[in-house]
Short mmCIF file of N, CA and C in Angstrom, two decimals:
data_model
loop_
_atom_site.label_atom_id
_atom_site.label_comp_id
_atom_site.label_asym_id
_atom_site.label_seq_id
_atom_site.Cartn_x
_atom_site.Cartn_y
_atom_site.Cartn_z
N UNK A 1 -52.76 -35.23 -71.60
CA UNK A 1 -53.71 -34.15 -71.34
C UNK A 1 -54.76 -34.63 -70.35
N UNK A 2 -55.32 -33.66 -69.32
CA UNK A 2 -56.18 -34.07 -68.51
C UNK A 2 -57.52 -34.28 -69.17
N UNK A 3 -58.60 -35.25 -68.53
CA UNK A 3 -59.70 -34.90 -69.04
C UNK A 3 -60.35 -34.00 -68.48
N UNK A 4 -61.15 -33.88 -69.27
CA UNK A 4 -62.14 -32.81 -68.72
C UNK A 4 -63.18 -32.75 -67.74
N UNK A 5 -63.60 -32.17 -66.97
CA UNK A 5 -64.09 -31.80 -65.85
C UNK A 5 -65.76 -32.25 -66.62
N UNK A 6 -66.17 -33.19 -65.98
CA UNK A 6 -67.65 -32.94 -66.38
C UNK A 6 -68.59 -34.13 -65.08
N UNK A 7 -69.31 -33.38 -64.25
CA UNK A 7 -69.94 -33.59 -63.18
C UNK A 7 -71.31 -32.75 -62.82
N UNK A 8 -70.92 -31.87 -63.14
CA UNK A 8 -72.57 -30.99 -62.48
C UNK A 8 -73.36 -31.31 -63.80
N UNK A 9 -74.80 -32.04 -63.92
CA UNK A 9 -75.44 -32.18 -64.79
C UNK A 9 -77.24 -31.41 -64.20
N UNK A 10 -77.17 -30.49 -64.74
CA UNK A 10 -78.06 -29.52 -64.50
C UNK A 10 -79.24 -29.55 -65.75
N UNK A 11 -80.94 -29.15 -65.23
CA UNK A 11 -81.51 -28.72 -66.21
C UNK A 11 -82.96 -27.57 -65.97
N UNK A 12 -83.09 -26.59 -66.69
CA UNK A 12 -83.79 -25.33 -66.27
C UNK A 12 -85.10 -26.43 -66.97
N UNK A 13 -86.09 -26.52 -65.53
CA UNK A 13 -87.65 -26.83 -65.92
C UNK A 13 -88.48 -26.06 -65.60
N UNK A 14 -89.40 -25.78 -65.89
CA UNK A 14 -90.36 -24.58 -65.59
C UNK A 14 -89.72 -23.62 -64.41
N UNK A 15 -88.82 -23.04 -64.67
CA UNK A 15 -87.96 -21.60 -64.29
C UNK A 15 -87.38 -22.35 -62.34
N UNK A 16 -86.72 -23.10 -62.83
CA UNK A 16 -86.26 -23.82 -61.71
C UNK A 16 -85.22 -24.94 -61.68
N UNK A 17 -83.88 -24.70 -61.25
CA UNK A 17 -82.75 -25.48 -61.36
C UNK A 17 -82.59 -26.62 -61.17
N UNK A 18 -82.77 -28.02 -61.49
CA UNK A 18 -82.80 -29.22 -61.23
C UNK A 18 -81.65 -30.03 -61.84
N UNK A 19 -81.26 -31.10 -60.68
CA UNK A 19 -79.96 -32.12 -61.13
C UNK A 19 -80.55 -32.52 -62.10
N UNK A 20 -79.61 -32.79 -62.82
CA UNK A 20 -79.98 -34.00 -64.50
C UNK A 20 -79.14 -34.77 -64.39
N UNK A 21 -79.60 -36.48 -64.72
CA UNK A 21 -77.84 -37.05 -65.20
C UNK A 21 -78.16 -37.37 -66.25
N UNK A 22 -76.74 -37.54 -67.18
CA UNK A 22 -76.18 -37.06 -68.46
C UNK A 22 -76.22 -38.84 -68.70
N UNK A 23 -76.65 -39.39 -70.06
CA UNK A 23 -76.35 -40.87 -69.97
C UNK A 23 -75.00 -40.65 -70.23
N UNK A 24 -74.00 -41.83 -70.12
CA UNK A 24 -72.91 -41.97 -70.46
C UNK A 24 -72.37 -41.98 -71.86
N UNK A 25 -73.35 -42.36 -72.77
CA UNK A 25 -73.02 -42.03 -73.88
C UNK A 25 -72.61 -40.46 -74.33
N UNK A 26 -73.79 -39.44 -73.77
CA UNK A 26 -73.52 -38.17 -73.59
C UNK A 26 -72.36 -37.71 -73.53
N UNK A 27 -72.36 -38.09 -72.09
CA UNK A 27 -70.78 -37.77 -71.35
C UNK A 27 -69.65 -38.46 -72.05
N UNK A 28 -69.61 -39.45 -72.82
CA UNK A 28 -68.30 -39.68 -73.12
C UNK A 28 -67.76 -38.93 -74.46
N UNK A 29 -69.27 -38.30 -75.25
CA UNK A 29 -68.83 -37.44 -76.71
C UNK A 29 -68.26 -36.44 -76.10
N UNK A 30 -69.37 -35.87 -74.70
CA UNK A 30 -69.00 -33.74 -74.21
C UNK A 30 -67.06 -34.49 -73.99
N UNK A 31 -66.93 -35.49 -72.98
CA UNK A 31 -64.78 -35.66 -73.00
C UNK A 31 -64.32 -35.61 -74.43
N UNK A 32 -65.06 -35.99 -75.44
CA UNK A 32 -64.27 -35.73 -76.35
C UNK A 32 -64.35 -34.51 -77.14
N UNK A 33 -65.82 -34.39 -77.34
CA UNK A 33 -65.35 -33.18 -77.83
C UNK A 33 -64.63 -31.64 -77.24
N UNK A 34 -64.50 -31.89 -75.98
CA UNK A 34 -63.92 -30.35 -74.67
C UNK A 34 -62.57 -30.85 -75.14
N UNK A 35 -61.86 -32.36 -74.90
CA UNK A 35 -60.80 -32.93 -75.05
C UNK A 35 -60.63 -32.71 -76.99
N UNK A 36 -60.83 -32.54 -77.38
CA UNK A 36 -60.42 -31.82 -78.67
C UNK A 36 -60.24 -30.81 -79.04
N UNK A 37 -60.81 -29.47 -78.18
CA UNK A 37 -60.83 -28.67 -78.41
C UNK A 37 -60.30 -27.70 -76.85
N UNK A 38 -58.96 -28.72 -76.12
CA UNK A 38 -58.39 -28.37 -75.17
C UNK A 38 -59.42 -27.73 -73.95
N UNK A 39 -60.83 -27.84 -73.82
CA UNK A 39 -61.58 -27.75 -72.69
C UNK A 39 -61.78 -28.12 -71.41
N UNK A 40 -61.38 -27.51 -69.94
CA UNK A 40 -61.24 -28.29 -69.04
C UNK A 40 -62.99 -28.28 -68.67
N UNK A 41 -63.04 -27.32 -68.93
CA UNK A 41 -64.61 -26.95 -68.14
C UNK A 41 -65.36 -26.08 -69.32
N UNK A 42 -66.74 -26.09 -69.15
CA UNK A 42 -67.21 -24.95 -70.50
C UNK A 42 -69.14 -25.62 -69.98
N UNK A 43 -69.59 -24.21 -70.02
CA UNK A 43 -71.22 -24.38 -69.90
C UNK A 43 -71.71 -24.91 -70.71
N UNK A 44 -72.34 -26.22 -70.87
CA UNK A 44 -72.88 -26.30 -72.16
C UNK A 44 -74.50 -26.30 -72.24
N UNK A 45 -75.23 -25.91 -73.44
CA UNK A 45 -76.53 -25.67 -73.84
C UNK A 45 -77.26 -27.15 -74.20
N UNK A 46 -78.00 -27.58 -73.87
CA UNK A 46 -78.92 -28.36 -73.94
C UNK A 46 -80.01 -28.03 -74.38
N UNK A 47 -81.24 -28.92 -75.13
CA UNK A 47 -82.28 -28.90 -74.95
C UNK A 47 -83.05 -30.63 -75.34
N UNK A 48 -83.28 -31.08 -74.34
CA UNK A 48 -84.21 -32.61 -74.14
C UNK A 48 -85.40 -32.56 -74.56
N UNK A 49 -85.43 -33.19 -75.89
CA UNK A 49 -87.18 -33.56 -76.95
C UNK A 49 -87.78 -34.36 -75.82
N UNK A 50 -88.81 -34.31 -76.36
CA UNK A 50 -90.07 -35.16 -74.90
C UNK A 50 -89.55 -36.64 -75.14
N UNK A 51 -88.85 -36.89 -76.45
CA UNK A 51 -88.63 -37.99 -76.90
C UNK A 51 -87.23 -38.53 -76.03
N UNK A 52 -86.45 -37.74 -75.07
CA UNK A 52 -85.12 -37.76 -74.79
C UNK A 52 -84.18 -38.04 -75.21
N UNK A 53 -84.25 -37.24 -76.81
CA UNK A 53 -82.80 -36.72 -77.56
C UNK A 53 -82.71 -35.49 -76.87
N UNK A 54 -81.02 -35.34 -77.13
CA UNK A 54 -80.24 -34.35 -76.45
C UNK A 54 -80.17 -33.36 -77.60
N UNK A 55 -80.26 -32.14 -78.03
CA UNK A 55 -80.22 -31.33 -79.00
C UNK A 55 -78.84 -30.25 -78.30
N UNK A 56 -77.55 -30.20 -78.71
CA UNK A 56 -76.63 -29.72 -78.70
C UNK A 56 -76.67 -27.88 -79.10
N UNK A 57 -77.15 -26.91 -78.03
CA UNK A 57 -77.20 -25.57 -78.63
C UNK A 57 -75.67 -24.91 -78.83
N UNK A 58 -74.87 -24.71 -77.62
CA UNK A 58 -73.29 -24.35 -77.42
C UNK A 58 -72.97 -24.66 -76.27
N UNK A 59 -71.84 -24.31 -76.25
CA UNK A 59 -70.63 -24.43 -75.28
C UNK A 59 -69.80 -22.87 -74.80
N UNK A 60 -70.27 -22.51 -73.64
CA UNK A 60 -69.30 -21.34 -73.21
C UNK A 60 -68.29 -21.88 -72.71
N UNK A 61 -67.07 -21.21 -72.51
CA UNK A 61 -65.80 -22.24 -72.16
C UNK A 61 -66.01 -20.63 -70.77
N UNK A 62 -66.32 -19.76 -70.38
CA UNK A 62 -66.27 -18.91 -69.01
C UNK A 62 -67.85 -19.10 -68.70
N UNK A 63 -68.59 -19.93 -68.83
CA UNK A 63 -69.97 -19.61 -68.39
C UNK A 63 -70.04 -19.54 -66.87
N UNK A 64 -71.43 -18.99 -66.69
CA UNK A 64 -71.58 -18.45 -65.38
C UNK A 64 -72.63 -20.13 -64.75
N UNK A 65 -71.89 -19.79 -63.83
CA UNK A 65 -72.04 -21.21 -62.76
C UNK A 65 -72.55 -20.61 -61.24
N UNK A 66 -71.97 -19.57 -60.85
CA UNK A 66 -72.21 -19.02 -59.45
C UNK A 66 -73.41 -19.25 -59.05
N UNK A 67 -74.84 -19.05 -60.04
CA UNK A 67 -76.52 -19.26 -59.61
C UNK A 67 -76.35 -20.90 -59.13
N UNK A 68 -75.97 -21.30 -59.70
CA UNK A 68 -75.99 -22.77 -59.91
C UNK A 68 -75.09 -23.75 -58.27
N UNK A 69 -74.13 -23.45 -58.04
CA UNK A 69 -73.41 -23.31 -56.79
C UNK A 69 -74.19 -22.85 -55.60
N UNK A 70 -74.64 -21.77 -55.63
CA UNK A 70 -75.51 -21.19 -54.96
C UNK A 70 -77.15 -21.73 -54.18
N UNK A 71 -77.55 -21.39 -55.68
CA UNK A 71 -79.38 -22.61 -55.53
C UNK A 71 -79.33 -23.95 -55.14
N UNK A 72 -77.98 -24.34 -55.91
CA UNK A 72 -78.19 -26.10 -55.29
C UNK A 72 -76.84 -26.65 -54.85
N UNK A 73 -76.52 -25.53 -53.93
CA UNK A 73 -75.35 -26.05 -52.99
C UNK A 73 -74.63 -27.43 -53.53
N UNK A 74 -73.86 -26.47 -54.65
CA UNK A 74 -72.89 -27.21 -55.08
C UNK A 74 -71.79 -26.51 -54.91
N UNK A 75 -70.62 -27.92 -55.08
CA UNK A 75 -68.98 -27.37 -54.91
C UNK A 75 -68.37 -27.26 -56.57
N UNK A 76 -68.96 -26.53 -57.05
CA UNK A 76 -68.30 -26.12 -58.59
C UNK A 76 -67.32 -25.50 -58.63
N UNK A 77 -67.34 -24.03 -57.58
CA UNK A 77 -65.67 -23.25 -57.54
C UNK A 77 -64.87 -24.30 -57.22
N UNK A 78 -64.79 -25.09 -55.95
CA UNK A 78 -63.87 -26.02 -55.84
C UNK A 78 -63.72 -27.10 -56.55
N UNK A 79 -64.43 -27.33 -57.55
CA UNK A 79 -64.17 -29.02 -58.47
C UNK A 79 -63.13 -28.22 -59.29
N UNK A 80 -63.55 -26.55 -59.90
CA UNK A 80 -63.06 -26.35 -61.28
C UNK A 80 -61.60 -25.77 -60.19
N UNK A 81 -61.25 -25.43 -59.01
CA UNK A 81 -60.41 -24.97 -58.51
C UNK A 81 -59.24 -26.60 -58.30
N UNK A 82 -60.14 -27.63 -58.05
CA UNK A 82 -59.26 -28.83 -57.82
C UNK A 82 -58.61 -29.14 -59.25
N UNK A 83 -59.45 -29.36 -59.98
CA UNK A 83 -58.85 -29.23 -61.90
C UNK A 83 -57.72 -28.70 -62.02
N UNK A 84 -57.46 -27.25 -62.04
CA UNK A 84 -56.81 -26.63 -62.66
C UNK A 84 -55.27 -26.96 -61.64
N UNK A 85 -55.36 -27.13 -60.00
CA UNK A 85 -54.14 -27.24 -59.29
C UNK A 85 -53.62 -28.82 -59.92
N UNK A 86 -54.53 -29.47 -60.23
CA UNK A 86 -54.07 -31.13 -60.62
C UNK A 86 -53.49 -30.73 -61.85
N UNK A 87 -53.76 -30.30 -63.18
CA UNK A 87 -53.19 -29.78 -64.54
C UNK A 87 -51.52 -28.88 -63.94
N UNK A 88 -51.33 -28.09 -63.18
CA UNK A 88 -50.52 -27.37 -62.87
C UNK A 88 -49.24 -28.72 -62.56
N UNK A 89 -50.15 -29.46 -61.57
CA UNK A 89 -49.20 -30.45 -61.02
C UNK A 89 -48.67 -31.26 -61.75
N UNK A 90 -49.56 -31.66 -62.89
CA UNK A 90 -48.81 -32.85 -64.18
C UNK A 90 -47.41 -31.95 -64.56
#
């Protein structure tokens, strides 16, 4: 099974889209848990204590990304478009 797609690390601060990076610890539970629950891609909910714990709200598996692509000229259609032709190809 492929892993899962996880690269755009985003966070809404006072009503304004900013890169985040995810520690690796993070990132290696979100592969497992998307990878358990057959996820290539899926929006997920955050919220960062002042303390910088990660508080887990959900996971949309169609969330909307387009603002996000858009405001901070990212290639998201094409990462999640490269994904899915590589899965086809296995």
């Amino acid at each position: 099974m492929q892993q899962p797609l996880i690269g755009v690390n985003l966070v809404l601060r006072l009503g304004a889209w900013q890169h985040h990076q995810l520690t690796d610890e993070i990132i290696r539970c979100l592969k497992a848990f998307m990878g358990k629950f057959g996820l290539l891609f899926g929006a997920l909910d955050f919220i960062v204590t002042p303390s910088g714990e990660y508080v887990f709200l959900e996971i949309n598996p169609l969330g909307e990304w387009g603002m996000l692509e858009k405001n901070l000229d990212l290639p998201i259609a094409s990462a999640i478009a490269d994904a899915l032709l590589q899965r086809k190809n296995e």
